[in-house]
Amino acid sequence: MGKPVMGFEPATHALQKRCSTTELHRHKNTISQKSRGIPTDILSEVSLESFNANPTAIGPFGTSVLSWRVTGPTSGFHVELNQQTVVRSGEQVVQPVNTTTYRLTANARGVSELLGSVQVAADRSSCQINPGGNALSTIQGPIYANITGDLSFRDGSSPVVTFSPGRIRIQLHLSKHIDVFPNPDVDIDASFGLTVHNVALQVTAIPDRVLEATGELISVDISEPEWVWLLPGAALGLPIALDGGKRDAHKKMHELIQGIVELLNFYHTPPHGFRRQSVRIDVDNNGGGIIETTECPSAVLQKSAAIAQVNTPQC
């Protein structure tokens, strides 16, 4: 066998060199990980003894009990259930609206390792969807009804209502009379979402009043002409008036949102024995709004109605 050409290595020698280089890199990476404190050793000692859902299938407003047991080092890691920290061994009652997968992970210093998962199937075949009516007019109606007194629409403007997935945004351009100066410009920008109260198991809950506003954001900006500051006493009275005007406009907008939600609660009453389970806000293909509620039969309501009927005196 001839000598190798200068600059060329035999395949076997090159392979051995590459393998040894790979092992060296692995060794260096292991040392590097340990020196940086990456918790590979801690997570390798964590084990999932059990993770169950009972039952694994529920109907509308049903519940399931998740139970788990995790063992491992006494410190250095924590357990999360769907990204929420939980004890290492415990139980949690869940009431998913849709079929949901629950994941249990072990976490240490930013590193996460999946331990196991269980699924709770939610059967909604007995539910019905209420598409609602004209969502835009439903929102605009109470706005027009509540902009009264010292608040009025500026320059003939109209409320701008924009729908997006999970959100309703309201933009108002108003004029407000404040005693210190005439008709400042008031800009209000507000947005909110809608959700359903978790009252499915409460017999005393009113089934048609379960919608509530979530994530309410209100911004109020008041601007005034510069000459107003030249008026006697403006430097002292004007800031107080502006601050009071903002608080008043903010309060009025909050009350307006609550009025809209109340109107939506009574806009459609669920059929007898049914309860609202979820609500969807979205935008349709024409740029209009969608406020859609899903209503499901409630065993609690039906049982309560049956008891009331039995206890009702017969004529």
PDB file of N, CA and C in Angstrom, residues 137-238:
ATOM      1  N   SER A 137     -74.871  47.740  15.495  1.00  0.00           N
ATOM      2  CA  SER A 137     -75.940  48.572  16.055  1.00  0.00           C
ATOM      3  C   SER A 137     -76.165  48.255  17.530  1.00  0.00           C
ATOM      4  N   THR A 138     -75.909  47.006  17.926  1.00  0.00           N
ATOM      5  CA  THR A 138     -76.046  46.634  19.329  1.00  0.00           C
ATOM      6  C   THR A 138     -75.060  47.413  20.187  1.00  0.00           C
ATOM      7  N   ILE A 139     -73.870  47.669  19.662  1.00  0.00           N
ATOM      8  CA  ILE A 139     -72.866  48.430  20.397  1.00  0.00           C
ATOM      9  C   ILE A 139     -73.139  49.934  20.296  1.00  0.00           C
ATOM     10  N   GLN A 140     -73.517  50.394  19.111  1.00  0.00           N
ATOM     11  CA  GLN A 140     -73.690  51.833  18.909  1.00  0.00           C
ATOM     12  C   GLN A 140     -74.895  52.390  19.658  1.00  0.00           C
ATOM     13  N   GLY A 141     -75.950  51.570  19.811  1.00  0.00           N
ATOM     14  CA  GLY A 141     -77.173  52.043  20.461  1.00  0.00           C
ATOM     15  C   GLY A 141     -76.934  52.659  21.827  1.00  0.00           C
ATOM     16  N   PRO A 142     -76.337  51.914  22.761  1.00  0.00           N
ATOM     17  CA  PRO A 142     -76.116  52.493  24.092  1.00  0.00           C
ATOM     18  C   PRO A 142     -75.091  53.621  24.094  1.00  0.00           C
ATOM     19  N   ILE A 143     -74.214  53.672  23.092  1.00  0.00           N
ATOM     20  CA  ILE A 143     -73.261  54.791  23.030  1.00  0.00           C
ATOM     21  C   ILE A 143     -74.015  56.090  22.793  1.00  0.00           C
ATOM     22  N   TYR A 144     -74.882  56.092  21.780  1.00  0.00           N
ATOM     23  CA  TYR A 144     -75.669  57.297  21.492  1.00  0.00           C
ATOM     24  C   TYR A 144     -76.552  57.669  22.684  1.00  0.00           C
ATOM     25  N   ALA A 145     -77.087  56.647  23.358  1.00  0.00           N
ATOM     26  CA  ALA A 145     -78.000  56.910  24.472  1.00  0.00           C
ATOM     27  C   ALA A 145     -77.282  57.505  25.679  1.00  0.00           C
ATOM     28  N   ASN A 146     -75.984  57.227  25.812  1.00  0.00           N
ATOM     29  CA  ASN A 146     -75.255  57.653  27.011  1.00  0.00           C
ATOM     30  C   ASN A 146     -74.424  58.921  26.811  1.00  0.00           C
ATOM     31  N   ILE A 147     -74.229  59.355  25.574  1.00  0.00           N
ATOM     32  CA  ILE A 147     -73.477  60.594  25.354  1.00  0.00           C
ATOM     33  C   ILE A 147     -74.469  61.745  25.449  1.00  0.00           C
ATOM     34  N   THR A 148     -74.663  62.211  26.670  1.00  0.00           N
ATOM     35  CA  THR A 148     -75.635  63.280  26.940  1.00  0.00           C
ATOM     36  C   THR A 148     -75.022  64.277  27.916  1.00  0.00           C
ATOM     37  N   GLY A 149     -75.792  65.287  28.259  1.00  0.00           N
ATOM     38  CA  GLY A 149     -75.349  66.267  29.250  1.00  0.00           C
ATOM     39  C   GLY A 149     -74.206  67.109  28.716  1.00  0.00           C
ATOM     40  N   ASP A 150     -73.094  67.158  29.471  1.00  0.00           N
ATOM     41  CA  ASP A 150     -71.984  68.013  29.066  1.00  0.00           C
ATOM     42  C   ASP A 150     -71.071  67.363  28.035  1.00  0.00           C
ATOM     43  N   LEU A 151     -71.377  66.123  27.619  1.00  0.00           N
ATOM     44  CA  LEU A 151     -70.617  65.454  26.563  1.00  0.00           C
ATOM     45  C   LEU A 151     -71.443  65.399  25.296  1.00  0.00           C
ATOM     46  N   SER A 152     -70.820  65.715  24.174  1.00  0.00           N
ATOM     47  CA  SER A 152     -71.515  65.642  22.884  1.00  0.00           C
ATOM     48  C   SER A 152     -70.506  65.250  21.809  1.00  0.00           C
ATOM     49  N   PHE A 153     -71.001  64.719  20.703  1.00  0.00           N
ATOM     50  CA  PHE A 153     -70.117  64.339  19.603  1.00  0.00           C
ATOM     51  C   PHE A 153     -69.566  65.592  18.931  1.00  0.00           C
ATOM     52  N   ARG A 154     -68.280  65.611  18.690  1.00  0.00           N
ATOM     53  CA  ARG A 154     -67.619  66.788  18.142  1.00  0.00           C
ATOM     54  C   ARG A 154     -67.761  66.841  16.624  1.00  0.00           C
ATOM     55  N   ASP A 155     -68.183  68.012  16.133  1.00  0.00           N
ATOM     56  CA  ASP A 155     -68.259  68.271  14.684  1.00  0.00           C
ATOM     57  C   ASP A 155     -69.064  67.215  13.947  1.00  0.00           C
ATOM     58  N   GLY A 156     -70.140  66.755  14.574  1.00  0.00           N
ATOM     59  CA  GLY A 156     -71.018  65.795  13.901  1.00  0.00           C
ATOM     60  C   GLY A 156     -70.417  64.417  13.710  1.00  0.00           C
ATOM     61  N   SER A 157     -69.397  64.094  14.468  1.00  0.00           N
ATOM     62  CA  SER A 157     -68.747  62.787  14.312  1.00  0.00           C
ATOM     63  C   SER A 157     -69.631  61.671  14.861  1.00  0.00           C
ATOM     64  N   SER A 158     -69.290  60.450  14.519  1.00  0.00           N
ATOM     65  CA  SER A 158     -70.016  59.270  14.982  1.00  0.00           C
ATOM     66  C   SER A 158     -69.046  58.334  15.695  1.00  0.00           C
ATOM     67  N   PRO A 159     -69.557  57.489  16.556  1.00  0.00           N
ATOM     68  CA  PRO A 159     -68.662  56.524  17.212  1.00  0.00           C
ATOM     69  C   PRO A 159     -68.095  55.535  16.198  1.00  0.00           C
ATOM     70  N   VAL A 160     -66.817  55.234  16.331  1.00  0.00           N
ATOM     71  CA  VAL A 160     -66.167  54.252  15.466  1.00  0.00           C
ATOM     72  C   VAL A 160     -66.019  52.965  16.270  1.00  0.00           C
ATOM     73  N   VAL A 161     -66.672  51.906  15.817  1.00  0.00           N
ATOM     74  CA  VAL A 161     -66.628  50.617  16.497  1.00  0.00           C
ATOM     75  C   VAL A 161     -65.926  49.623  15.595  1.00  0.00           C
ATOM     76  N   THR A 162     -64.845  49.026  16.100  1.00  0.00           N
ATOM     77  CA  THR A 162     -64.052  48.084  15.315  1.00  0.00           C
ATOM     78  C   THR A 162     -64.012  46.739  16.024  1.00  0.00           C
ATOM     79  N   PHE A 163     -64.272  45.689  15.270  1.00  0.00           N
ATOM     80  CA  PHE A 163     -64.228  44.331  15.814  1.00  0.00           C
ATOM     81  C   PHE A 163     -62.955  43.627  15.359  1.00  0.00           C
ATOM     82  N   SER A 164     -62.383  42.857  16.239  1.00  0.00           N
ATOM     83  CA  SER A 164     -61.252  41.993  15.919  1.00  0.00           C
ATOM     84  C   SER A 164     -61.399  40.742  16.767  1.00  0.00           C
ATOM     85  N   PRO A 165     -60.654  39.688  16.486  1.00  0.00           N
ATOM     86  CA  PRO A 165     -60.822  38.467  17.282  1.00  0.00           C
ATOM     87  C   PRO A 165     -60.643  38.709  18.780  1.00  0.00           C
ATOM     88  N   GLY A 166     -61.734  38.548  19.528  1.00  0.00           N
ATOM     89  CA  GLY A 166     -61.690  38.673  20.973  1.00  0.00           C
ATOM     90  C   GLY A 166     -61.780  40.088  21.510  1.00  0.00           C
ATOM     91  N   ARG A 167     -61.872  41.105  20.656  1.00  0.00           N
ATOM     92  CA  ARG A 167     -61.869  42.488  21.119  1.00  0.00           C
ATOM     93  C   ARG A 167     -62.905  43.336  20.399  1.00  0.00           C
ATOM     94  N   ILE A 168     -63.425  44.345  21.125  1.00  0.00           N
ATOM     95  CA  ILE A 168     -64.263  45.397  20.554  1.00  0.00           C
ATOM     96  C   ILE A 168     -63.592  46.720  20.898  1.00  0.00           C
ATOM     97  N   ARG A 169     -63.326  47.547  19.891  1.00  0.00           N
ATOM     98  CA  ARG A 169     -62.677  48.832  20.137  1.00  0.00           C
ATOM     99  C   ARG A 169     -63.640  49.958  19.783  1.00  0.00           C
ATOM    100  N   ILE A 170     -63.738  50.930  20.679  1.00  0.00           N
ATOM    101  CA  ILE A 170     -64.630  52.070  20.484  1.00  0.00           C
ATOM    102  C   ILE A 170     -63.800  53.342  20.497  1.00  0.00           C
ATOM    103  N   GLN A 171     -63.947  54.153  19.459  1.00  0.00           N
ATOM    104  CA  GLN A 171     -63.260  55.442  19.385  1.00  0.00           C
ATOM    105  C   GLN A 171     -64.311  56.554  19.321  1.00  0.00           C
ATOM    106  N   LEU A 172     -64.197  57.508  20.237  1.00  0.00           N
ATOM    107  CA  LEU A 172     -65.139  58.618  20.308  1.00  0.00           C
ATOM    108  C   LEU A 172     -64.382  59.940  20.247  1.00  0.00           C
ATOM    109  N   HIS A 173     -64.924  60.868  19.466  1.00  0.00           N
ATOM    110  CA  HIS A 173     -64.387  62.234  19.412  1.00  0.00           C
ATOM    111  C   HIS A 173     -65.491  63.154  19.931  1.00  0.00           C
ATOM    112  N   LEU A 174     -65.284  63.664  21.141  1.00  0.00           N
ATOM    113  CA  LEU A 174     -66.346  64.385  21.828  1.00  0.00           C
ATOM    114  C   LEU A 174     -65.934  65.804  22.179  1.00  0.00           C
ATOM    115  N   SER A 175     -66.931  66.591  22.491  1.00  0.00           N
ATOM    116  CA  SER A 175     -66.717  67.901  23.103  1.00  0.00           C
ATOM    117  C   SER A 175     -67.312  67.857  24.496  1.00  0.00           C
ATOM    118  N   LYS A 176     -66.625  68.503  25.435  1.00  0.00           N
ATOM    119  CA  LYS A 176     -67.093  68.486  26.810  1.00  0.00           C
ATOM    120  C   LYS A 176     -67.062  69.909  27.351  1.00  0.00           C
ATOM    121  N   HIS A 177     -68.161  70.318  27.959  1.00  0.00           N
ATOM    122  CA  HIS A 177     -68.221  71.650  28.537  1.00  0.00           C
ATOM    123  C   HIS A 177     -67.619  71.631  29.939  1.00  0.00           C
ATOM    124  N   ILE A 178     -66.566  72.424  30.127  1.00  0.00           N
ATOM    125  CA  ILE A 178     -65.953  72.600  31.442  1.00  0.00           C
ATOM    126  C   ILE A 178     -66.019  74.084  31.771  1.00  0.00           C
ATOM    127  N   ASP A 179     -66.420  74.402  32.988  1.00  0.00           N
ATOM    128  CA  ASP A 179     -66.698  75.782  33.361  1.00  0.00           C
ATOM    129  C   ASP A 179     -65.526  76.728  33.105  1.00  0.00           C
ATOM    130  N   VAL A 180     -64.293  76.255  33.281  1.00  0.00           N
ATOM    131  CA  VAL A 180     -63.151  77.151  33.166  1.00  0.00           C
ATOM    132  C   VAL A 180     -62.963  77.642  31.734  1.00  0.00           C
ATOM    133  N   PHE A 181     -63.293  76.818  30.752  1.00  0.00           N
ATOM    134  CA  PHE A 181     -63.127  77.247  29.362  1.00  0.00           C
ATOM    135  C   PHE A 181     -64.155  76.511  28.501  1.00  0.00           C
ATOM    136  N   PRO A 182     -64.480  77.009  27.328  1.00  0.00           N
ATOM    137  CA  PRO A 182     -65.564  76.438  26.513  1.00  0.00           C
ATOM    138  C   PRO A 182     -65.091  75.290  25.605  1.00  0.00           C
ATOM    139  N   ASN A 183     -65.884  74.239  25.627  1.00  0.00           N
ATOM    140  CA  ASN A 183     -65.811  73.155  24.652  1.00  0.00           C
ATOM    141  C   ASN A 183     -64.406  72.684  24.280  1.00  0.00           C
ATOM    142  N   PRO A 184     -63.691  72.070  25.170  1.00  0.00           N
ATOM    143  CA  PRO A 184     -62.412  71.478  24.786  1.00  0.00           C
ATOM    144  C   PRO A 184     -62.645  70.228  23.939  1.00  0.00           C
ATOM    145  N   ASP A 185     -61.620  69.798  23.237  1.00  0.00           N
ATOM    146  CA  ASP A 185     -61.698  68.560  22.465  1.00  0.00           C
ATOM    147  C   ASP A 185     -61.395  67.386  23.388  1.00  0.00           C
ATOM    148  N   VAL A 186     -62.257  66.399  23.342  1.00  0.00           N
ATOM    149  CA  VAL A 186     -62.078  65.209  24.174  1.00  0.00           C
ATOM    150  C   VAL A 186     -61.985  64.002  23.247  1.00  0.00           C
ATOM    151  N   ASP A 187     -60.888  63.287  23.318  1.00  0.00           N
ATOM    152  CA  ASP A 187     -60.719  62.055  22.546  1.00  0.00           C
ATOM    153  C   ASP A 187     -60.704  60.881  23.500  1.00  0.00           C
ATOM    154  N   ILE A 188     -61.586  59.922  23.260  1.00  0.00           N
ATOM    155  CA  ILE A 188     -61.662  58.717  24.092  1.00  0.00           C
ATOM    156  C   ILE A 188     -61.413  57.507  23.205  1.00  0.00           C
ATOM    157  N   ASP A 189     -60.504  56.663  23.634  1.00  0.00           N
ATOM    158  CA  ASP A 189     -60.208  55.415  22.926  1.00  0.00           C
ATOM    159  C   ASP A 189     -60.338  54.292  23.935  1.00  0.00           C
ATOM    160  N   ALA A 190     -61.280  53.390  23.716  1.00  0.00           N
ATOM    161  CA  ALA A 190     -61.526  52.315  24.672  1.00  0.00           C
ATOM    162  C   ALA A 190     -61.646  50.987  23.945  1.00  0.00           C
ATOM    163  N   SER A 191     -61.253  49.918  24.626  1.00  0.00           N
ATOM    164  CA  SER A 191     -61.433  48.578  24.071  1.00  0.00           C
ATOM    165  C   SER A 191     -61.707  47.602  25.205  1.00  0.00           C
ATOM    166  N   PHE A 192     -62.391  46.507  24.878  1.00  0.00           N
ATOM    167  CA  PHE A 192     -62.693  45.492  25.878  1.00  0.00           C
ATOM    168  C   PHE A 192     -63.025  44.186  25.180  1.00  0.00           C
ATOM    169  N   GLY A 193     -62.910  43.101  25.944  1.00  0.00           N
ATOM    170  CA  GLY A 193     -63.335  41.796  25.454  1.00  0.00           C
ATOM    171  C   GLY A 193     -64.560  41.349  26.213  1.00  0.00           C
ATOM    172  N   LEU A 194     -65.080  40.194  25.863  1.00  0.00           N
ATOM    173  CA  LEU A 194     -66.237  39.626  26.554  1.00  0.00           C
ATOM    174  C   LEU A 194     -65.931  38.190  26.943  1.00  0.00           C
ATOM    175  N   THR A 195     -66.378  37.807  28.122  1.00  0.00           N
ATOM    176  CA  THR A 195     -66.236  36.419  28.541  1.00  0.00           C
ATOM    177  C   THR A 195     -67.484  36.013  29.308  1.00  0.00           C
ATOM    178  N   VAL A 196     -67.559  34.741  29.661  1.00  0.00           N
ATOM    179  CA  VAL A 196     -68.697  34.223  30.406  1.00  0.00           C
ATOM    180  C   VAL A 196     -68.245  33.914  31.821  1.00  0.00           C
ATOM    181  N   HIS A 197     -69.020  34.380  32.811  1.00  0.00           N
ATOM    182  CA  HIS A 197     -68.727  34.080  34.213  1.00  0.00           C
ATOM    183  C   HIS A 197     -68.627  32.578  34.410  1.00  0.00           C
ATOM    184  N   ASN A 198     -67.732  32.161  35.282  1.00  0.00           N
ATOM    185  CA  ASN A 198     -67.654  30.747  35.628  1.00  0.00           C
ATOM    186  C   ASN A 198     -68.658  30.452  36.737  1.00  0.00           C
ATOM    187  N   VAL A 199     -69.942  30.418  36.361  1.00  0.00           N
ATOM    188  CA  VAL A 199     -71.011  30.217  37.353  1.00  0.00           C
ATOM    189  C   VAL A 199     -71.852  28.995  37.003  1.00  0.00           C
ATOM    190  N   ALA A 200     -71.257  28.091  36.230  1.00  0.00           N
ATOM    191  CA  ALA A 200     -72.036  26.963  35.732  1.00  0.00           C
ATOM    192  C   ALA A 200     -72.578  26.084  36.852  1.00  0.00           C
ATOM    193  N   LEU A 201     -71.889  26.036  37.986  1.00  0.00           N
ATOM    194  CA  LEU A 201     -72.303  25.131  39.052  1.00  0.00           C
ATOM    195  C   LEU A 201     -73.143  25.817  40.121  1.00  0.00           C
ATOM    196  N   GLN A 202     -73.411  27.107  39.930  1.00  0.00           N
ATOM    197  CA  GLN A 202     -74.169  27.841  40.934  1.00  0.00           C
ATOM    198  C   GLN A 202     -75.656  27.842  40.592  1.00  0.00           C
ATOM    199  N   VAL A 203     -76.448  27.184  41.443  1.00  0.00           N
ATOM    200  CA  VAL A 203     -77.890  27.094  41.179  1.00  0.00           C
ATOM    201  C   VAL A 203     -78.538  28.464  41.226  1.00  0.00           C
ATOM    202  N   THR A 204     -78.018  29.346  42.084  1.00  0.00           N
ATOM    203  CA  THR A 204     -78.643  30.651  42.274  1.00  0.00           C
ATOM    204  C   THR A 204     -78.241  31.666  41.206  1.00  0.00           C
ATOM    205  N   ALA A 205     -77.277  31.316  40.354  1.00  0.00           N
ATOM    206  CA  ALA A 205     -76.828  32.267  39.331  1.00  0.00           C
ATOM    207  C   ALA A 205     -77.935  32.518  38.316  1.00  0.00           C
ATOM    208  N   ILE A 206     -77.985  33.756  37.820  1.00  0.00           N
ATOM    209  CA  ILE A 206     -78.970  34.108  36.797  1.00  0.00           C
ATOM    210  C   ILE A 206     -78.398  33.737  35.433  1.00  0.00           C
ATOM    211  N   PRO A 207     -78.989  32.775  34.735  1.00  0.00           N
ATOM    212  CA  PRO A 207     -78.355  32.229  33.540  1.00  0.00           C
ATOM    213  C   PRO A 207     -78.203  33.209  32.381  1.00  0.00           C
ATOM    214  N   ASP A 208     -79.029  34.270  32.340  1.00  0.00           N
ATOM    215  CA  ASP A 208     -78.947  35.192  31.209  1.00  0.00           C
ATOM    216  C   ASP A 208     -78.141  36.450  31.542  1.00  0.00           C
ATOM    217  N   ARG A 209     -77.446  36.453  32.686  1.00  0.00           N
ATOM    218  CA  ARG A 209     -76.632  37.614  33.046  1.00  0.00           C
ATOM    219  C   ARG A 209     -75.219  37.162  33.400  1.00  0.00           C
ATOM    220  N   VAL A 210     -74.581  36.493  32.477  1.00  0.00           N
ATOM    221  CA  VAL A 210     -73.275  35.911  32.766  1.00  0.00           C
ATOM    222  C   VAL A 210     -72.150  36.519  31.922  1.00  0.00           C
ATOM    223  N   LEU A 211     -72.473  37.416  30.997  1.00  0.00           N
ATOM    224  CA  LEU A 211     -71.423  38.059  30.213  1.00  0.00           C
ATOM    225  C   LEU A 211     -70.771  39.162  31.033  1.00  0.00           C
ATOM    226  N   GLU A 212     -69.470  39.316  30.881  1.00  0.00           N
ATOM    227  CA  GLU A 212     -68.763  40.391  31.560  1.00  0.00           C
ATOM    228  C   GLU A 212     -67.642  40.908  30.667  1.00  0.00           C
ATOM    229  N   ALA A 213     -67.289  42.190  30.871  1.00  0.00           N
ATOM    230  CA  ALA A 213     -66.197  42.800  30.111  1.00  0.00           C
ATOM    231  C   ALA A 213     -64.866  42.389  30.723  1.00  0.00           C
ATOM    232  N   THR A 214     -63.883  42.136  29.876  1.00  0.00           N
ATOM    233  CA  THR A 214     -62.548  41.782  30.338  1.00  0.00           C
ATOM    234  C   THR A 214     -61.511  42.655  29.633  1.00  0.00           C
ATOM    235  N   GLY A 215     -60.378  42.848  30.288  1.00  0.00           N
ATOM    236  CA  GLY A 215     -59.275  43.586  29.672  1.00  0.00           C
ATOM    237  C   GLY A 215     -59.668  44.985  29.236  1.00  0.00           C
ATOM    238  N   GLU A 216     -60.466  45.668  30.058  1.00  0.00           N
ATOM    239  CA  GLU A 216     -60.963  47.002  29.688  1.00  0.00           C
ATOM    240  C   GLU A 216     -59.811  48.017  29.674  1.00  0.00           C
ATOM    241  N   LEU A 217     -59.657  48.703  28.543  1.00  0.00           N
ATOM    242  CA  LEU A 217     -58.630  49.738  28.396  1.00  0.00           C
ATOM    243  C   LEU A 217     -59.301  51.036  27.963  1.00  0.00           C
ATOM    244  N   ILE A 218     -59.069  52.111  28.698  1.00  0.00           N
ATOM    245  CA  ILE A 218     -59.679  53.407  28.387  1.00  0.00           C
ATOM    246  C   ILE A 218     -58.596  54.479  28.407  1.00  0.00           C
ATOM    247  N   SER A 219     -58.536  55.253  27.330  1.00  0.00           N
ATOM    248  CA  SER A 219     -57.587  56.366  27.245  1.00  0.00           C
ATOM    249  C   SER A 219     -58.375  57.640  26.951  1.00  0.00           C
ATOM    250  N   VAL A 220     -58.130  58.685  27.748  1.00  0.00           N
ATOM    251  CA  VAL A 220     -58.832  59.968  27.585  1.00  0.00           C
ATOM    252  C   VAL A 220     -57.797  61.066  27.369  1.00  0.00           C
ATOM    253  N   ASP A 221     -57.973  61.828  26.311  1.00  0.00           N
ATOM    254  CA  ASP A 221     -57.077  62.955  26.041  1.00  0.00           C
ATOM    255  C   ASP A 221     -57.926  64.214  25.854  1.00  0.00           C
ATOM    256  N   ILE A 222     -57.609  65.263  26.599  1.00  0.00           N
ATOM    257  CA  ILE A 222     -58.334  66.534  26.498  1.00  0.00           C
ATOM    258  C   ILE A 222     -57.352  67.613  26.044  1.00  0.00           C
ATOM    259  N   SER A 223     -57.702  68.283  24.978  1.00  0.00           N
ATOM    260  CA  SER A 223     -56.858  69.374  24.484  1.00  0.00           C
ATOM    261  C   SER A 223     -57.657  70.677  24.486  1.00  0.00           C
ATOM    262  N   GLU A 224     -56.967  71.779  24.664  1.00  0.00           N
ATOM    263  CA  GLU A 224     -57.618  73.079  24.769  1.00  0.00           C
ATOM    264  C   GLU A 224     -56.799  74.108  23.981  1.00  0.00           C
ATOM    265  N   PRO A 225     -57.436  75.172  23.531  1.00  0.00           N
ATOM    266  CA  PRO A 225     -56.683  76.224  22.814  1.00  0.00           C
ATOM    267  C   PRO A 225     -55.693  76.926  23.732  1.00  0.00           C
ATOM    268  N   GLU A 226     -54.584  77.372  23.150  1.00  0.00           N
ATOM    269  CA  GLU A 226     -53.521  77.975  23.952  1.00  0.00           C
ATOM    270  C   GLU A 226     -53.969  79.261  24.659  1.00  0.00           C
ATOM    271  N   TRP A 227     -54.904  79.989  24.043  1.00  0.00           N
ATOM    272  CA  TRP A 227     -55.304  81.276  24.642  1.00  0.00           C
ATOM    273  C   TRP A 227     -55.989  81.111  25.990  1.00  0.00           C
ATOM    274  N   VAL A 228     -56.508  79.901  26.235  1.00  0.00           N
ATOM    275  CA  VAL A 228     -57.195  79.671  27.500  1.00  0.00           C
ATOM    276  C   VAL A 228     -56.246  79.890  28.678  1.00  0.00           C
ATOM    277  N   TRP A 229     -54.971  79.586  28.474  1.00  0.00           N
ATOM    278  CA  TRP A 229     -54.004  79.715  29.570  1.00  0.00           C
ATOM    279  C   TRP A 229     -53.712  81.174  29.923  1.00  0.00           C
ATOM    280  N   LEU A 230     -54.152  82.095  29.051  1.00  0.00           N
ATOM    281  CA  LEU A 230     -53.938  83.517  29.320  1.00  0.00           C
ATOM    282  C   LEU A 230     -55.034  84.113  30.198  1.00  0.00           C
ATOM    283  N   LEU A 231     -56.098  83.342  30.404  1.00  0.00           N
ATOM    284  CA  LEU A 231     -57.191  83.836  31.232  1.00  0.00           C
ATOM    285  C   LEU A 231     -56.755  83.955  32.687  1.00  0.00           C
ATOM    286  N   PRO A 232     -57.309  84.913  33.427  1.00  0.00           N
ATOM    287  CA  PRO A 232     -56.966  85.062  34.846  1.00  0.00           C
ATOM    288  C   PRO A 232     -57.272  83.792  35.637  1.00  0.00           C
ATOM    289  N   GLY A 233     -56.306  83.334  36.404  1.00  0.00           N
ATOM    290  CA  GLY A 233     -56.491  82.158  37.250  1.00  0.00           C
ATOM    291  C   GLY A 233     -56.371  80.833  36.526  1.00  0.00           C
ATOM    292  N   ALA A 234     -56.084  80.860  35.211  1.00  0.00           N
ATOM    293  CA  ALA A 234     -56.021  79.615  34.443  1.00  0.00           C
ATOM    294  C   ALA A 234     -54.910  78.697  34.944  1.00  0.00           C
ATOM    295  N   ALA A 235     -53.772  79.291  35.322  1.00  0.00           N
ATOM    296  CA  ALA A 235     -52.639  78.474  35.757  1.00  0.00           C
ATOM    297  C   ALA A 235     -52.979  77.634  36.980  1.00  0.00           C
ATOM    298  N   LEU A 236     -53.894  78.132  37.819  1.00  0.00           N
ATOM    299  CA  LEU A 236     -54.287  77.394  39.005  1.00  0.00           C
ATOM    300  C   LEU A 236     -55.505  76.507  38.758  1.00  0.00           C
ATOM    301  N   GLY A 237     -56.506  77.017  38.100  1.00  0.00           N
ATOM    302  CA  GLY A 237     -57.767  76.302  37.944  1.00  0.00           C
ATOM    303  C   GLY A 237     -57.804  75.332  36.787  1.00  0.00           C
ATOM    304  N   LEU A 238     -57.051  75.641  35.711  1.00  0.00           N
ATOM    305  CA  LEU A 238     -57.148  74.830  34.500  1.00  0.00           C
ATOM    306  C   LEU A 238     -56.651  73.402  34.695  1.00  0.00           C
TER     307      LEU A 238
END
